[in-house]
XYZ file of C-alpha atoms in Angstrom:
511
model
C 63.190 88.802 89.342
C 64.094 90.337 86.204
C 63.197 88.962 82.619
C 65.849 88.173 80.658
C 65.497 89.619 76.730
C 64.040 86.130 75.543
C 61.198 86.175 78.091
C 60.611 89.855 78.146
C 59.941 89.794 73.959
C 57.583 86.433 74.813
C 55.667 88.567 77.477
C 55.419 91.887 75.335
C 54.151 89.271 72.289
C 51.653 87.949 74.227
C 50.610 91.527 75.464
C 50.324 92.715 72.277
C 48.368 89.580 70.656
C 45.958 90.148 74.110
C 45.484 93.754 72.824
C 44.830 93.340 69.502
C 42.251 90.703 70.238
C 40.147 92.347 72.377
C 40.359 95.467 70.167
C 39.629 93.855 67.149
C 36.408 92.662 69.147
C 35.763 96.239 69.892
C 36.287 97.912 66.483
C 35.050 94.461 63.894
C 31.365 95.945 64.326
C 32.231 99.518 63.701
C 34.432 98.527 61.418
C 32.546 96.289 59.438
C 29.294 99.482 59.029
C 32.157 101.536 57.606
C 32.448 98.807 55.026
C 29.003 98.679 54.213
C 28.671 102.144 54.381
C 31.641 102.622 51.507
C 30.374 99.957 49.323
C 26.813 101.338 49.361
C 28.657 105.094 48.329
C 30.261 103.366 45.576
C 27.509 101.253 44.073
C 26.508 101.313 40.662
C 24.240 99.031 38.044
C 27.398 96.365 38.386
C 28.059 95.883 41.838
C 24.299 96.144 42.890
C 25.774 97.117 46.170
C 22.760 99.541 47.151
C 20.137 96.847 47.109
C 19.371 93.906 49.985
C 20.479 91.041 49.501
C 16.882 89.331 49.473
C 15.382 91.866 47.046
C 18.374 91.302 44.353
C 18.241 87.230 44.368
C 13.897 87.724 44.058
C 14.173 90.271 41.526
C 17.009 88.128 39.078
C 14.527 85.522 39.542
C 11.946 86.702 38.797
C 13.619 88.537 35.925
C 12.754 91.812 36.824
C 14.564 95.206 36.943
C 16.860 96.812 39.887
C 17.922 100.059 39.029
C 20.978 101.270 40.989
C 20.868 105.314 40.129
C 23.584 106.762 42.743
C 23.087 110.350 44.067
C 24.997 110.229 46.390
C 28.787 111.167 45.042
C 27.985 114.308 44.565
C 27.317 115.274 48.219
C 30.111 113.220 49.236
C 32.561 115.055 46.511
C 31.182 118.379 47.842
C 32.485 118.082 51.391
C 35.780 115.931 50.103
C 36.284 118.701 47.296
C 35.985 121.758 49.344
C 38.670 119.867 51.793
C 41.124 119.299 48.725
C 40.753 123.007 47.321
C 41.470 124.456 51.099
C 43.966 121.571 52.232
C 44.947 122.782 55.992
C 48.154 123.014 56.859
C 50.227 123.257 60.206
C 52.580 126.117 61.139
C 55.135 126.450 63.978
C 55.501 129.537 66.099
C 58.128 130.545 68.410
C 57.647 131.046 71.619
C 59.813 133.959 72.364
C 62.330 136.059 71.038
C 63.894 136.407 67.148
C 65.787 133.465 66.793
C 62.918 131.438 68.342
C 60.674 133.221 65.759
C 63.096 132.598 63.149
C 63.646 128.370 63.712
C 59.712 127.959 63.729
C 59.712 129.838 60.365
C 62.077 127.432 59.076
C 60.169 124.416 60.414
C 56.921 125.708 58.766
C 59.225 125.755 55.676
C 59.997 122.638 56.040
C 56.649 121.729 57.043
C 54.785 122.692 53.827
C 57.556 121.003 51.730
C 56.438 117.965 53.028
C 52.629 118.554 52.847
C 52.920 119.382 49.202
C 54.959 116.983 48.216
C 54.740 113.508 47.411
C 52.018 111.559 49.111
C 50.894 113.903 51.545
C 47.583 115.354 49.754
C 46.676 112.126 48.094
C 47.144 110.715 51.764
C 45.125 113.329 53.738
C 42.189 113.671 50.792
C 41.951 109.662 50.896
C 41.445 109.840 54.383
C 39.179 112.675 54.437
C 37.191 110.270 51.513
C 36.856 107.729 54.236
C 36.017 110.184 57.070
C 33.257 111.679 55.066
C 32.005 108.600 53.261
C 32.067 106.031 56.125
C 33.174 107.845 59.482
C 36.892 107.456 59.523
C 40.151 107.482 57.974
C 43.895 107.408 58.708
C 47.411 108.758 57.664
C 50.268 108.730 59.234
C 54.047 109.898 58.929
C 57.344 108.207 58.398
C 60.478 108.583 58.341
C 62.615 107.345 56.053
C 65.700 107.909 54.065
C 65.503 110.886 51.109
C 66.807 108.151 48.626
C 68.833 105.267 48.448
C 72.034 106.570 48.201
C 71.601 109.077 50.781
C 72.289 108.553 54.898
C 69.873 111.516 55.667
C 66.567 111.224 56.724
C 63.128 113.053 56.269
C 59.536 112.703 57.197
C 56.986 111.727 54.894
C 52.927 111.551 55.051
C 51.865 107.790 53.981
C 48.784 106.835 52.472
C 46.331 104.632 54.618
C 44.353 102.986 51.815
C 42.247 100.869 53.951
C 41.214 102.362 57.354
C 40.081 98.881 58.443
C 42.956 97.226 58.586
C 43.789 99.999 61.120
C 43.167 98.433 64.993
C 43.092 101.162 67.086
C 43.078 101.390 70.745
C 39.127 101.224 72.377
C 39.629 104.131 75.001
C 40.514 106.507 72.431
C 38.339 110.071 72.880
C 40.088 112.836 70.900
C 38.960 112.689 67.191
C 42.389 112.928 65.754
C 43.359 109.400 68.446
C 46.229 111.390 69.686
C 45.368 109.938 73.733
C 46.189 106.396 72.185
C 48.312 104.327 73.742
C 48.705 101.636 71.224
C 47.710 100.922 67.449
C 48.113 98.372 65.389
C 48.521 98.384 61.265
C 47.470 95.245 59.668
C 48.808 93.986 56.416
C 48.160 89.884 54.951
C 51.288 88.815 53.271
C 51.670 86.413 50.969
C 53.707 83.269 52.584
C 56.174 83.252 50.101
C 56.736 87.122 50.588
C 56.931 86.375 54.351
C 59.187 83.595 54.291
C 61.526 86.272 52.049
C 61.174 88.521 54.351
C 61.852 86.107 57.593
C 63.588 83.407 56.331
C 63.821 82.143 60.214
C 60.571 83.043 61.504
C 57.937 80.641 62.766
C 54.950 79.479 59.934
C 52.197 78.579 62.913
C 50.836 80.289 65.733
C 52.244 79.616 68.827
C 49.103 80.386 71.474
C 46.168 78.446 69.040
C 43.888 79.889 71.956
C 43.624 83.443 69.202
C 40.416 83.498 67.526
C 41.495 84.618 64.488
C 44.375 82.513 63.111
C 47.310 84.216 61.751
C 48.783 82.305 59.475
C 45.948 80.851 56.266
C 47.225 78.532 53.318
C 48.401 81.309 51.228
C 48.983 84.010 53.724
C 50.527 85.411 56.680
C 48.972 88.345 59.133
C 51.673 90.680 59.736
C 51.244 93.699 61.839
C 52.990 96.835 63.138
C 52.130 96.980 66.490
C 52.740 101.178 67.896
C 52.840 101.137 71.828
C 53.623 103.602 74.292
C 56.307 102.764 77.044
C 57.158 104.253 79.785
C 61.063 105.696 80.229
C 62.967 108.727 81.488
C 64.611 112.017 79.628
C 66.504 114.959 80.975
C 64.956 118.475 80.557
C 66.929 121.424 81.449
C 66.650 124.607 82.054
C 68.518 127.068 79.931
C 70.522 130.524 80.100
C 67.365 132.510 78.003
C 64.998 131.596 80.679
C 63.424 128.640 77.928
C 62.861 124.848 79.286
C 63.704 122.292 76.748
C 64.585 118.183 76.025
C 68.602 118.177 76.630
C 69.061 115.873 73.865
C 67.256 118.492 71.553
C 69.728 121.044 71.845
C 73.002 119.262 72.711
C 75.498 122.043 72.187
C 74.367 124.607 74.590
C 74.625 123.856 78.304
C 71.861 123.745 80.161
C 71.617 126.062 83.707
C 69.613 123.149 85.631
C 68.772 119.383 84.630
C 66.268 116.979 85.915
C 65.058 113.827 84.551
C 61.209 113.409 84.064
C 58.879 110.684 82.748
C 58.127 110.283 79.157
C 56.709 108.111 76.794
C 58.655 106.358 74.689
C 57.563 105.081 71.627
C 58.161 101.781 70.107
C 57.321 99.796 67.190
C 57.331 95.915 66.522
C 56.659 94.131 63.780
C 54.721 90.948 65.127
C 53.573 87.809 63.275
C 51.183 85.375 65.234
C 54.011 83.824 67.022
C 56.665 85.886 67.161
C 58.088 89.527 67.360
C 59.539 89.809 63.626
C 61.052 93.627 64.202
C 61.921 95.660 67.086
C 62.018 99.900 66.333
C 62.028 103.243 68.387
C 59.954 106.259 67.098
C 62.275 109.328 67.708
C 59.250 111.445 69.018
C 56.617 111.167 72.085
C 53.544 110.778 70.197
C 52.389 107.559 67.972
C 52.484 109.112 64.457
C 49.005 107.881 63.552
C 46.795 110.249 62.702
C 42.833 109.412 63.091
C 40.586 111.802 60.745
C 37.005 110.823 62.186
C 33.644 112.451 61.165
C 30.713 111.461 63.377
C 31.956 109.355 66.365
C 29.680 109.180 69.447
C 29.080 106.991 72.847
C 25.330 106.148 73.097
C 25.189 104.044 76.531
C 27.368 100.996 75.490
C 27.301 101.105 72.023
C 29.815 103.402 70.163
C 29.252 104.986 66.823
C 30.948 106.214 64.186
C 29.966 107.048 60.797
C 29.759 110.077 58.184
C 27.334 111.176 55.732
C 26.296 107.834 53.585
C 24.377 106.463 56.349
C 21.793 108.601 57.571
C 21.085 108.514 53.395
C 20.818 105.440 52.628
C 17.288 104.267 53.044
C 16.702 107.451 51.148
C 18.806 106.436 48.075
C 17.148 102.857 48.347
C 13.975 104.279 48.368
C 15.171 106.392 45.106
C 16.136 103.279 43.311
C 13.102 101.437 44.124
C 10.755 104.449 43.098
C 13.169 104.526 39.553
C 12.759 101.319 38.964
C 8.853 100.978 39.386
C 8.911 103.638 36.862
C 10.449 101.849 33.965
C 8.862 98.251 35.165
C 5.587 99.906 34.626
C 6.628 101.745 31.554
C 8.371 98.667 29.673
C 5.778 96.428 31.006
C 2.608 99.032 30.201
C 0.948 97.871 26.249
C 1.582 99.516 23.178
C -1.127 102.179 22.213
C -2.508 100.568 19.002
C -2.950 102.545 15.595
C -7.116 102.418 14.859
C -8.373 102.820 11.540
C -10.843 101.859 9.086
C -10.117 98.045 7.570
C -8.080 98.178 4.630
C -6.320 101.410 5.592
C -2.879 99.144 5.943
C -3.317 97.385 2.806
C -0.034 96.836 1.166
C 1.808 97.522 4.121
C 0.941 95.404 6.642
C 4.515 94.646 7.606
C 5.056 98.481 8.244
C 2.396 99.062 10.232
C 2.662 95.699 12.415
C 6.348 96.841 13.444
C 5.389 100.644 13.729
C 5.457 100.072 18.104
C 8.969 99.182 18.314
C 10.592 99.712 14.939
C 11.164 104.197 14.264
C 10.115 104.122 10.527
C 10.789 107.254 8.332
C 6.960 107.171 7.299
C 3.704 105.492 7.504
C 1.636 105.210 4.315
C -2.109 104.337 4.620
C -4.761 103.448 1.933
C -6.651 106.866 1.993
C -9.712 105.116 -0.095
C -11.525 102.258 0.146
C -9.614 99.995 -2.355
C -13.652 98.188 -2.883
C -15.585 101.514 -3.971
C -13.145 104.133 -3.831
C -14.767 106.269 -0.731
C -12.316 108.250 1.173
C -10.557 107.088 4.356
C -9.810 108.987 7.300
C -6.367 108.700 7.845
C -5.480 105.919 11.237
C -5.169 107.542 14.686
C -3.130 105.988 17.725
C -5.699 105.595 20.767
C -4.030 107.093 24.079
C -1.848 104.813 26.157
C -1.832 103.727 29.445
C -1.721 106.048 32.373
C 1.779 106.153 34.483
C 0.767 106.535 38.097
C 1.570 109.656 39.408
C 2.900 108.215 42.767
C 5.778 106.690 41.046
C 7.357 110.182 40.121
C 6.319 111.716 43.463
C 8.134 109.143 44.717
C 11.386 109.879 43.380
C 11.257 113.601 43.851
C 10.574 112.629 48.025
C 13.345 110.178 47.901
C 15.658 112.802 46.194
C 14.868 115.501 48.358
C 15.109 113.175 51.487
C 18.497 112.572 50.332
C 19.397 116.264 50.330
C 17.655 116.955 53.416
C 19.857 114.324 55.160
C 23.704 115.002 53.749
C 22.145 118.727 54.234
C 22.774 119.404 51.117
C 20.105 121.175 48.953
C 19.813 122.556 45.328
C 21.660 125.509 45.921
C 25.233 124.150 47.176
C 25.293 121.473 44.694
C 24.705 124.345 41.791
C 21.853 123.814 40.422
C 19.372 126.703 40.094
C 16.452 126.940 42.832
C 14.194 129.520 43.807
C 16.604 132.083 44.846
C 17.512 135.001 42.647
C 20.173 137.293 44.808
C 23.376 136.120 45.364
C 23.168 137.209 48.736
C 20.214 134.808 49.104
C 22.328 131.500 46.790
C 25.580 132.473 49.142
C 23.414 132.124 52.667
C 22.035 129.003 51.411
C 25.670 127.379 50.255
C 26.538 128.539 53.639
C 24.087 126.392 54.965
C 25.207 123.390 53.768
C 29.025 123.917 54.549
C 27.791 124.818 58.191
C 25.847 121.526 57.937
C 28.717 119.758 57.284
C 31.627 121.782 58.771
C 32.259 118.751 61.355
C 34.211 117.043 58.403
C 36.624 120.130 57.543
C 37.288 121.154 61.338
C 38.325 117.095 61.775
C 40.642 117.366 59.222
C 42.382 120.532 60.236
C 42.311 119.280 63.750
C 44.236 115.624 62.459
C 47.152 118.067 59.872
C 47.219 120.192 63.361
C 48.262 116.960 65.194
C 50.422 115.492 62.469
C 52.411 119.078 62.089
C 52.929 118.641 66.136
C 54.580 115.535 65.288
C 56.623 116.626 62.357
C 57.948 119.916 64.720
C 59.109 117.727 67.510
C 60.464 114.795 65.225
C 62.228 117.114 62.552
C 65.017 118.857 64.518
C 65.801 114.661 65.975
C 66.042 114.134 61.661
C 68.514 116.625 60.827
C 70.759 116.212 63.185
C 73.914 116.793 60.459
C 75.223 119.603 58.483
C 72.589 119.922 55.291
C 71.043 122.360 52.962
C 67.397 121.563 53.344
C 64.698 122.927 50.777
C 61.621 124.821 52.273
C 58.534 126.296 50.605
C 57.168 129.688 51.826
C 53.777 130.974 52.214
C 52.940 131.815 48.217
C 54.335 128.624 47.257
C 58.058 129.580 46.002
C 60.604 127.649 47.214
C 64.396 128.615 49.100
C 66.936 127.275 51.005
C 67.804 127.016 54.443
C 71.225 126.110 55.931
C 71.061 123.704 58.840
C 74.009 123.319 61.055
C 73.172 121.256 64.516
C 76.713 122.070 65.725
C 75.910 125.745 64.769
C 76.744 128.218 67.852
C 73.728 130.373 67.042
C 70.013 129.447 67.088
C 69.720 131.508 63.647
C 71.952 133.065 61.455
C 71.421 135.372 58.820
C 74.144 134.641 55.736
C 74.727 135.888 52.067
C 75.136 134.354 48.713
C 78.297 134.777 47.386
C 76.477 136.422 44.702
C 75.399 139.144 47.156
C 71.681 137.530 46.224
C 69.017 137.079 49.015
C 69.068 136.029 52.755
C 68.936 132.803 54.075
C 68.879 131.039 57.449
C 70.658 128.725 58.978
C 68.850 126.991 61.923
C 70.846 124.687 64.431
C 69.230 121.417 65.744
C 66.838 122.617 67.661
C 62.592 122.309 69.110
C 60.787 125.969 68.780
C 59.419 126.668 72.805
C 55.845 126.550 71.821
């Protein structure tokens, strides 16, 4: 018996509220260590974040010192630097012939306009911040109007500023999350925002059998909920021997037609109760793009992390060794000054403050004041010994630090023993082999978000514009596009007799 639309939104709530809890139940954990692991990167002499719990509350009882001297941002910076300075990018490629050649150099135009511009490398070097901090980040790409008085459309990369609130799907394998077949994007609302928003929406949850309640006192869990469904599209065969989407390239007729499955991609916007939103993706992919660093199946247990962690009883250990140091500095007695009585005479005052107050001078009594014989002059006795084991301490912390981020002198450039650059280059190389996991995850998650962009764009421009590309050394041009256009490419001239450029129809590259 068939659902009517009512019931069939009810059942794909209820599916979706089924998903997210039992994914949520997978990820909290993993996402949770990616927390810690973050707020331990980031922690600093007012956050305290790199110490226990149980050693802060004994130590600001007991009135004693806790250090908090971070090493670590400067191996994390090193990885998420040399990612910024050699952003990847994705290119198209034709699969045959010039015109083929020729669309997939426009789309690569097009391509690096948008990964340039606006959001995109704040979005991807956020992410890759995440990935190499804590184990994962995500961007992902949108399409949206070019402004608000336009009714064309363009893709844009979008920040993901907290990778938690991202609830992906459990069976996910591929770094980059591309096998997915649902995500969810989390956001809390505040009510009054929400009730703005959906003036006739439902305030409670409807199924109180959730664990995690969706609606609080002073705010309301809304999420985008991505899902794959399953549909039908015609693919047809055409006169140049090339096998393609019909609705890609609707003005040529195609030789041969059959209709195969695809995935369809959807979007709702779901409260606790109710579906809010209902939206179609006009691509085959879910454009959410997962940029993992270490992410591993040991027997049940799943982990994923990045460099902070395998570090971080080695920074502790750095911050305890630090601040033994200066305990048993501050708390180690003053050398006194020893001379003969009656060499302060006059100047007691001076001489009592002379520990912890940096006179200009000291003047002593150089003869006895009772039958004038000289005075040697007052000597300081020597001080307290600091235990060697506290500074040995801190250079085995700091170099167990290096030795796990694999990281050493050399690549973070400072000067060590070697004295060819030959020798300093093989040992940089070292540590970006050490951590060349990060960078290949990256260009592997801008290689999945450019196969998104190539099959979403031609859907996007699907009327008569000039659209503005960027070529390979940066300068910008302009490229004609004509969907209606009887030619795949089509070489034309200013009127000024200045420059070539194309003009692409509506159309996929084969590749």
């Amino acid at each position: 018996m068939a659902l009517t639309m009512t019931e069939a939104r009810i059942s794909r709530h209820a599916e979706a509220m089924t998903r997210f809890e039992k994914s949520q139940q997978y990820w909290g954990p993993i996402q949770e260590r990616m927390t810690e692991d973050m707020k331990f990167a980031l922690g600093d002499s007012t956050n305290n974040w790199q110490w226990p719990a149980w050693a802060l509350t004994k130590r600001r009882v007991q009135r004693r010192p806790h250090l908090s001297i971070n090493k670590l941002p400067q191996h994390i910076n090193q990885v998420v630097n040399e990612i910024r300075q050699n952003m990847p990018q994705g290119k198209a490629r034709g699969a045959s012939g010039e015109a083929s050649e020729e669309t997939a150099e426009i789309l690569t135009g097009l391509m690096r306009r948008i990964w340039n511009a606006g959001e995109a490398p704040v979005a991807v070097s956020h992410a890759a911040f995440w990935q190499v901090t804590s184990g994962c980040g995500y961007f992902y790409i949108a399409n949206d109007w070019i402004d608000d008085g336009s009714f064309e459309q363009d893709l844009f990369v979008r920040l993901v500023r907290d990778p938690t609130a991202v609830v992906d799907d459990p069976l996910i394998e591929l770094p980059t999350g591309e096998d997915r077949r649902f995500l969810f994007l989390v956001e809390e609302m505040a009510k009054e925002e929400f009730q703005e928003l959906y003036p006739d929406a439902a305030m409670a949850d409807v199924d109180q059998s959730h664990s995690m309640a969706w609606f609080a006192d002073e705010t309301v869990r809304v999420a985008r909920y991505w899902y794959k469904a399953k549909g039908t599209r015609e693919i047809g065969l055409y006169a140049d021997g090339t096998t393609a989407y019909v609705d890609l390239r609707t003005n040529e007729q195609p030789l041969r037609t059959k209709s195969v499955k695809a995935d369809i991609i959807k979007c709702d916007v779901i409260s606790g109760a109710e579906i809010l939103e209902e939206h179609e993706w006009p691509g085959s992919m879910i454009p959410f793009v997962r940029v993992v660093g270490v992410d591993m199946q040991v027997e049940n247990e799943r982990v994923v992390k990045g460099l902070v962690r395998n570090a971080m009883d080695a920074q502790a250990m750095y911050n305890f060794w630090a601040t033994s140091y200066a305990e048993h500095v501050a708390l180690a007695p003053k050398a006194p000054f020893i001379g003969p009585k009656g060499f302060a005479e006059g100047s007691e005052d001076v001489w009592q403050t002379a520990n912890d107050t940096p006179h200009a001078y000291l003047e002593y009594n150089p003869v006895d004041a009772s039958d004038g014989s000289p005075l040697p002059p007052p000597s300081r006795s020597p001080g307290p010994d600091i235990p060697a084991g506290y500074v040995q301490g801190m250079m085995q912390a700091s170099d167990d630090i290096k030795a796990t981020t694999g990281q050493y002198d050399a690549s973070l450039g400072a000067r060590g023993n070697e004295t060819s650059g030959r020798a300093i280059n093989a040992r940089q190389r070292e540590s970006d082999t050490a951590n060349f996991h990060f960078i290949d995850n990256v260009a592997k998650a801008v290689e999945y978000a450019s196969r998104i962009m190539v099959e979403v764009l031609p859907k996007l421009y699907d009327t008569r514009r000039v659209a503005r590309i960027t070529g390979e050394d940066g300068t910008e041009d302009l490229a004609y596009i004509d969907p209606n256009s009887p030619q795949a490419m089509q070489k034309i001239q200013h009127e000024a007799g200045e420059g070539d450029h194309g003009r692409a129809r509506r159309r996929v590259p084969e590749s």
